[in-house]
Backbone as JSON, one array per atom type, in Angstrom:
{
  "sequence": "MADNSSNALPANYAGTVRVTVRERDYYVHMSAPMPMMSLDDLEKALAVNRQMIKDSQEKMREMFLLEAFEYAAPWAVDYESPTQNAIQAHLNISMLIPLINLKGGKATYEKPETLNVQTRLELMRNTAEKAVFMDHHMNKHNTVNAAFGITLVVLLLLSLTLI",
  "N": [[107.85, 4.46, 28.81], [105.21, 6.36, 27.45], [105.46, 8.94, 24.99], [103.92, 11.89, 25.12], [104.15, 14.17, 23.64], [103.87, 14.22, 20.92], [101.15, 14.36, 19.79], [98.31, 13.41, 17.79], [97.66, 15.57, 15.25], [95.45, 17.68, 13.29], [96.74, 18.12, 10.78], [98.21, 15.86, 10.47], [96.58, 13.77, 9.7], [96.53, 12.11, 7.44], [97.99, 9.13, 6.36], [99.98, 7.18, 8.63], [98.97, 7.38, 11.92], [99.89, 8.03, 15.22], [98.5, 7.49, 18.33], [98.34, 8.09, 21.72], [96.91, 6.55, 24.41], [96.2, 6.34, 27.71], [98.86, 5.63, 28.33], [99.47, 3.78, 26.35], [100.34, 3.06, 23.05], [98.58, 3.53, 20.05], [98.3, 2.71, 16.68], [97.09, 4.01, 13.76], [96.06, 3.74, 10.47], [95.42, 6.19, 8.15], [93.53, 7.34, 5.39], [92.5, 9.61, 2.92], [89.06, 10.13, 1.95], [87.74, 8.95, -1.18], [87.91, 11.23, -3.91], [85.8, 11.29, -5.72], [83.54, 10.53, -4.37], [80.09, 10.67, -3.65], [77.93, 13.22, -2.26], [75.89, 12.08, -0.71], [77.04, 9.59, -0.07], [79.22, 10.41, 1.49], [77.85, 11.59, 3.64], [76.54, 9.34, 4.64], [78.77, 7.87, 5.44], [79.68, 9.53, 7.48], [77.58, 9.24, 9.33], [77.85, 6.49, 9.89], [80.39, 6.42, 11.08], [79.95, 8.0, 13.35], [78.14, 6.35, 14.67], [79.83, 4.21, 15.14], [81.51, 5.31, 17.07], [79.7, 5.53, 19.2], [79.09, 2.82, 19.62], [81.62, 1.9, 20.35], [81.96, 3.28, 22.75], [80.01, 2.04, 24.33], [81.02, -0.56, 24.33], [83.44, -0.17, 25.7], [82.41, 0.45, 28.19], [81.19, -2.0, 28.86], [83.51, -3.59, 29.01], [84.85, -2.43, 31.18], [83.05, -2.99, 33.19], [83.25, -5.78, 33.26], [85.94, -5.95, 34.08], [86.07, -4.53, 36.56], [83.94, -5.35, 38.28], [83.18, -7.96, 37.76], [85.48, -9.29, 37.8], [87.03, -10.36, 35.66], [89.37, -12.3, 33.78], [92.5, -10.89, 32.78], [93.1, -11.26, 30.02], [90.6, -11.51, 28.95], [89.47, -9.08, 28.93], [88.92, -6.58, 26.75], [90.03, -3.7, 25.8], [91.35, -2.69, 23.69], [90.27, -3.1, 21.06], [87.74, -1.55, 20.97], [88.89, 0.94, 21.49], [90.7, 1.34, 19.38], [88.86, 1.31, 17.24], [87.33, 3.59, 17.9], [89.26, 5.61, 17.71], [89.85, 5.48, 14.97], [87.31, 6.13, 13.89], [86.91, 8.72, 14.96], [88.98, 10.18, 13.72], [88.24, 9.82, 11.06], [85.81, 11.2, 11.01], [86.75, 13.78, 11.4], [87.87, 14.27, 8.93], [85.74, 13.89, 7.2], [83.66, 15.81, 7.68], [84.58, 18.45, 6.76], [84.8, 17.77, 4.0], [82.16, 17.11, 3.32], [80.94, 19.58, 3.66], [82.33, 21.04, 1.71], [81.28, 19.92, -0.58], [78.79, 20.96, -0.61], [77.07, 20.15, 1.39], [75.66, 20.19, 4.75], [77.16, 19.67, 7.22], [77.91, 19.48, 10.66], [80.09, 19.87, 13.49], [79.89, 17.85, 16.38], [80.09, 18.41, 19.91], [82.12, 16.64, 21.26], [83.6, 15.97, 19.02], [85.17, 18.09, 18.44], [87.32, 17.98, 20.05], [90.79, 17.01, 20.53], [92.02, 13.86, 19.34], [93.25, 12.19, 21.26], [92.46, 13.33, 23.72], [89.71, 13.0, 23.51], [89.45, 10.19, 23.52], [90.47, 9.54, 26.05], [88.52, 10.8, 27.57], [86.3, 9.28, 26.81], [86.96, 6.77, 27.92], [87.04, 7.46, 30.66], [84.38, 8.28, 31.02], [83.03, 5.88, 30.53], [83.91, 4.35, 32.72], [82.92, 5.86, 34.89], [80.19, 5.68, 34.39], [79.71, 2.96, 34.81], [80.34, 2.73, 37.54], [78.37, 4.46, 38.57], [75.99, 3.15, 37.79], [76.33, 0.77, 39.21], [76.39, 1.74, 41.82], [73.83, 2.93, 41.98], [72.19, 0.7, 41.65], [72.82, -0.67, 43.91], [71.98, 1.04, 45.92], [68.98, 1.67, 45.75], [67.22, 4.35, 44.75], [64.5, 4.82, 44.39], [63.23, 2.97, 46.03], [64.23, 3.86, 48.47], [63.12, 6.45, 48.58], [60.4, 5.79, 48.66], [60.32, 4.41, 51.1], [61.05, 6.47, 52.9], [58.9, 8.19, 52.52], [56.81, 6.65, 53.56], [57.59, 6.52, 56.26], [57.46, 9.24, 56.97], [54.71, 9.69, 56.58], [53.69, 7.95, 58.52], [54.72, 9.15, 60.86], [53.43, 11.64, 60.72], [50.77, 10.81, 60.9], [50.78, 9.77, 63.49], [51.29, 12.07, 64.99], [49.02, 13.55, 64.51], [46.99, 12.14, 65.68]],
  "CA": [[106.75, 5.34, 29.02], [104.8, 6.98, 26.21], [105.77, 10.35, 24.8], [102.69, 12.57, 24.77], [104.42, 15.43, 22.96], [103.54, 14.16, 19.5], [99.76, 13.97, 19.62], [97.81, 13.5, 16.43], [97.1, 16.88, 14.91], [94.71, 17.57, 12.03], [97.63, 18.07, 9.62], [98.81, 14.53, 10.41], [95.53, 12.77, 9.6], [96.73, 11.19, 6.33], [99.14, 8.29, 6.67], [99.87, 6.47, 9.9], [98.86, 8.29, 13.05], [100.1, 7.4, 16.53], [97.71, 8.11, 19.39], [98.64, 7.48, 23.01], [95.79, 6.57, 25.34], [96.57, 5.67, 28.95], [100.24, 5.14, 28.2], [99.58, 2.74, 25.33], [100.31, 3.64, 21.72], [97.73, 2.93, 19.03], [98.67, 3.18, 15.36], [95.94, 3.96, 12.87], [96.38, 4.22, 9.13], [94.36, 7.04, 7.62], [93.6, 7.8, 4.0], [91.38, 10.5, 2.61], [88.02, 9.51, 1.12], [87.9, 9.12, -2.63], [87.36, 12.52, -4.31], [84.57, 11.16, -6.5], [82.42, 10.09, -3.54], [78.95, 11.59, -3.7], [77.56, 13.85, -0.99], [75.13, 11.08, 0.06], [77.97, 8.59, 0.46], [79.98, 11.06, 2.56], [76.95, 11.74, 4.79], [76.36, 7.99, 5.21], [80.02, 7.54, 6.12], [79.69, 10.3, 8.73], [76.64, 8.57, 10.25], [78.44, 5.2, 10.28], [81.5, 6.69, 12.0], [79.37, 8.45, 14.62], [77.6, 5.15, 15.32], [80.97, 3.43, 15.61], [81.95, 5.94, 18.32], [78.74, 5.14, 20.24], [79.29, 1.39, 19.88], [82.88, 1.77, 21.08], [81.71, 3.76, 24.11], [79.27, 0.98, 25.03], [81.94, -1.7, 24.51], [84.36, 0.21, 26.79], [81.62, 0.33, 29.42], [81.08, -3.44, 29.13], [84.82, -4.11, 29.41], [85.16, -1.98, 32.53], [82.17, -3.77, 34.07], [83.92, -7.09, 33.4], [87.19, -5.81, 34.81], [85.93, -3.99, 37.91], [82.96, -6.0, 39.15], [83.07, -9.39, 37.5], [86.83, -9.8, 38.0], [87.4, -11.18, 34.51], [90.8, -12.46, 33.54], [93.01, -9.77, 31.97], [93.03, -11.53, 28.59], [89.2, -11.45, 28.53], [89.07, -7.67, 28.9], [89.45, -6.04, 25.48], [89.88, -2.26, 25.58], [92.08, -2.31, 22.49], [89.4, -3.03, 19.88], [86.9, -0.35, 20.93], [89.74, 2.14, 21.45], [91.17, 1.47, 18.0], [87.7, 1.69, 16.42], [86.97, 4.98, 18.21], [90.29, 6.48, 17.12], [89.62, 5.49, 13.53], [86.07, 6.86, 13.61], [87.11, 10.14, 15.27], [89.8, 10.77, 12.67], [87.43, 9.85, 9.83], [84.85, 12.31, 11.16], [87.5, 15.03, 11.22], [88.08, 14.47, 7.5], [84.48, 13.86, 6.45], [82.85, 17.03, 7.84], [84.95, 19.47, 5.78], [84.48, 17.32, 2.65], [80.71, 17.23, 3.13], [80.65, 21.0, 3.49], [82.87, 21.45, 0.41], [80.39, 19.43, -1.64], [77.48, 21.62, -0.5], [76.28, 19.63, 2.5], [75.64, 21.01, 5.95], [77.6, 18.86, 8.35], [78.47, 20.26, 11.77], [80.78, 19.09, 14.51], [79.31, 17.72, 17.71], [81.08, 18.88, 20.89], [83.31, 15.8, 21.44], [84.37, 15.89, 17.78], [86.07, 19.24, 18.38], [88.48, 17.67, 20.88], [91.8, 16.22, 19.84], [91.66, 12.45, 19.43], [93.72, 11.62, 22.54], [91.59, 13.85, 24.77], [88.39, 12.38, 23.38], [89.51, 8.8, 23.95], [90.59, 9.55, 27.51], [87.19, 11.16, 28.05], [85.42, 8.12, 26.61], [87.29, 5.75, 28.93], [86.6, 7.96, 31.96], [82.92, 8.26, 31.03], [82.62, 4.47, 30.66], [84.15, 3.92, 34.09], [81.98, 6.55, 35.78], [78.85, 5.13, 34.15], [79.63, 1.65, 35.48], [80.27, 2.98, 38.98], [77.06, 5.04, 38.9], [75.0, 2.07, 37.68], [76.55, -0.15, 40.33], [75.97, 2.45, 43.04], [72.38, 3.11, 41.95], [71.57, -0.6, 41.87], [73.07, -1.03, 45.3], [71.17, 1.93, 46.73], [67.87, 2.03, 44.88], [66.66, 5.61, 45.24], [63.04, 4.74, 44.39], [62.86, 2.26, 47.27], [64.54, 4.76, 49.59], [62.11, 7.51, 48.59], [59.16, 5.18, 49.1], [60.46, 4.16, 52.53], [61.02, 7.76, 53.61], [57.52, 8.68, 52.45], [56.03, 5.87, 54.53], [57.98, 6.95, 57.6], [56.9, 10.58, 57.19], [53.27, 9.54, 56.74], [53.47, 7.33, 59.84], [54.97, 10.17, 61.88], [52.34, 12.62, 60.64], [49.52, 10.21, 61.43], [50.93, 9.66, 64.93], [51.19, 13.41, 65.6], [47.66, 14.05, 64.34], [46.08, 11.36, 66.53]],
  "C": [[106.46, 6.07, 27.71], [105.16, 8.46, 26.19], [104.52, 11.05, 24.31], [102.91, 13.84, 23.97], [104.04, 15.4, 21.49], [102.13, 13.63, 19.29], [99.35, 14.12, 18.16], [97.15, 14.85, 16.21], [96.39, 16.77, 13.58], [95.59, 17.48, 10.79], [98.22, 16.68, 9.43], [97.8, 13.43, 10.09], [95.63, 11.87, 8.37], [98.01, 10.42, 6.6], [98.91, 7.57, 7.97], [99.94, 7.47, 11.04], [99.06, 7.5, 14.33], [99.31, 8.2, 17.56], [98.01, 7.35, 20.67], [97.44, 7.66, 23.93], [96.18, 5.72, 26.54], [97.89, 4.91, 28.82], [100.39, 3.94, 27.27], [99.45, 3.41, 23.98], [99.41, 2.82, 20.8], [98.15, 3.54, 17.7], [97.5, 2.95, 14.43], [96.38, 4.48, 11.52], [95.17, 4.98, 8.59], [94.6, 7.32, 6.15], [92.36, 8.61, 3.73], [90.33, 9.75, 1.79], [88.27, 9.8, -0.36], [87.25, 10.44, -3.06], [86.05, 12.42, -5.08], [83.38, 10.66, -5.68], [81.31, 11.14, -3.57], [78.68, 12.15, -2.3], [76.79, 12.86, -0.11], [76.05, 10.04, 0.69], [78.79, 9.16, 1.61], [79.12, 11.21, 3.81], [76.67, 10.4, 5.46], [77.6, 7.57, 5.98], [80.13, 8.29, 7.45], [78.78, 9.64, 9.76], [77.22, 7.25, 10.75], [79.55, 5.43, 11.3], [80.99, 7.2, 13.35], [78.76, 7.27, 15.39], [78.72, 4.28, 15.87], [81.52, 3.99, 16.92], [81.02, 5.51, 19.45], [78.9, 3.66, 20.61], [80.57, 1.16, 20.68], [82.72, 2.21, 22.53], [81.0, 2.68, 24.92], [80.17, -0.22, 25.29], [82.95, -1.41, 25.62], [83.67, 0.08, 28.14], [81.51, -1.14, 29.82], [82.4, -4.02, 29.62], [85.17, -3.67, 30.83], [84.29, -2.71, 33.55], [82.76, -5.15, 34.32], [85.14, -6.98, 34.3], [86.96, -5.47, 36.28], [85.02, -4.82, 38.81], [82.79, -7.49, 38.92], [84.42, -10.08, 37.56], [87.26, -10.77, 36.88], [88.92, -11.26, 34.39], [91.28, -11.35, 32.6], [92.92, -10.01, 30.47], [91.59, -11.51, 28.07], [88.69, -10.01, 28.42], [89.74, -7.02, 27.71], [89.11, -4.56, 25.35], [90.47, -1.86, 24.24], [91.17, -2.15, 21.28], [88.5, -1.8, 19.89], [87.72, 0.94, 20.89], [90.22, 2.38, 20.03], [90.04, 1.9, 17.08], [87.31, 3.15, 16.65], [87.98, 5.96, 17.65], [90.05, 6.62, 15.62], [88.39, 6.33, 13.18], [86.24, 8.36, 13.86], [87.91, 10.83, 14.17], [89.05, 10.84, 11.34], [86.44, 11.01, 9.87], [85.53, 13.65, 10.91], [87.79, 15.31, 9.75], [86.76, 14.58, 6.74], [83.71, 15.18, 6.52], [83.29, 18.13, 6.87], [84.63, 19.06, 4.34], [82.99, 17.45, 2.34], [80.35, 18.7, 2.87], [81.18, 21.54, 2.17], [81.96, 21.05, -0.74], [78.99, 20.0, -1.52], [76.59, 21.07, 0.59], [76.34, 20.56, 3.7], [75.96, 20.16, 7.17], [78.2, 19.77, 9.41], [79.13, 19.32, 12.76], [79.91, 19.01, 15.76], [80.42, 18.03, 18.69], [82.29, 17.95, 21.03], [84.19, 15.71, 20.19], [85.33, 17.06, 17.62], [87.33, 19.01, 19.21], [89.54, 16.95, 20.06], [91.54, 14.74, 20.18], [92.09, 11.83, 20.76], [92.82, 12.06, 23.68], [90.23, 13.17, 24.72], [88.41, 10.93, 23.85], [89.66, 8.67, 25.45], [89.23, 9.85, 28.14], [86.22, 9.99, 27.91], [85.69, 7.04, 27.65], [86.81, 6.18, 30.31], [85.09, 7.92, 32.09], [82.41, 6.83, 31.21], [82.79, 4.0, 32.1], [83.17, 4.57, 35.06], [80.58, 6.0, 35.62], [78.68, 3.79, 34.86], [79.52, 1.85, 36.99], [78.92, 3.55, 39.38], [75.97, 3.97, 38.82], [75.11, 1.11, 38.86], [76.08, 0.47, 41.63], [74.45, 2.59, 43.1], [71.66, 1.78, 42.17], [71.72, -1.03, 43.32], [72.16, -0.22, 46.23], [70.02, 2.44, 45.85], [67.15, 3.25, 45.45], [65.13, 5.58, 45.27], [62.57, 4.05, 45.67], [63.13, 3.14, 48.49], [63.5, 5.87, 49.7], [60.77, 6.97, 49.09], [59.19, 4.92, 50.61], [60.4, 5.43, 53.35], [59.61, 8.32, 53.63], [56.64, 7.95, 53.47], [56.34, 6.3, 55.96], [57.39, 8.32, 57.92], [55.39, 10.5, 57.39], [52.92, 8.92, 58.09], [53.67, 8.36, 60.95], [53.86, 11.23, 61.89], [51.03, 12.06, 61.22], [49.6, 10.08, 62.95], [50.79, 11.03, 65.62], [49.78, 13.97, 65.5], [46.66, 13.3, 65.23], [46.15, 11.8, 67.94]]
}
């Protein structure tokens, strides 16, 4: 069983970082950006890492859809790649924002970026699963069709009572 007592803390972001997500350990090697990087390069790197988080979230959603509703074989469901990418991107963002601000930029943290990396990844997995269930539920019970049907019934009842 994984030991959750040694979560990745900001002081540990250089070197190899161990992050436990759903009782599985992920190891990510971190190194600080080059000190001679320009402000534009740092801002581009921040944008790339934020996009990587979004892509990982979408990939986690696709994997859960495969696992839960398409009954894919376990070896076809890949949570490891998007999880590893999201960990790497989250830790990079945590280093890039202070560097951008030190060089005179105006980078700010978005809400999920303030969470510790383990909490954020757990949240991403939970969000992916809930999104799949909501999409599946909404497709099964189309609310537009239900609203249209209820409207027709109400109109029919009103017309019958007025006649």
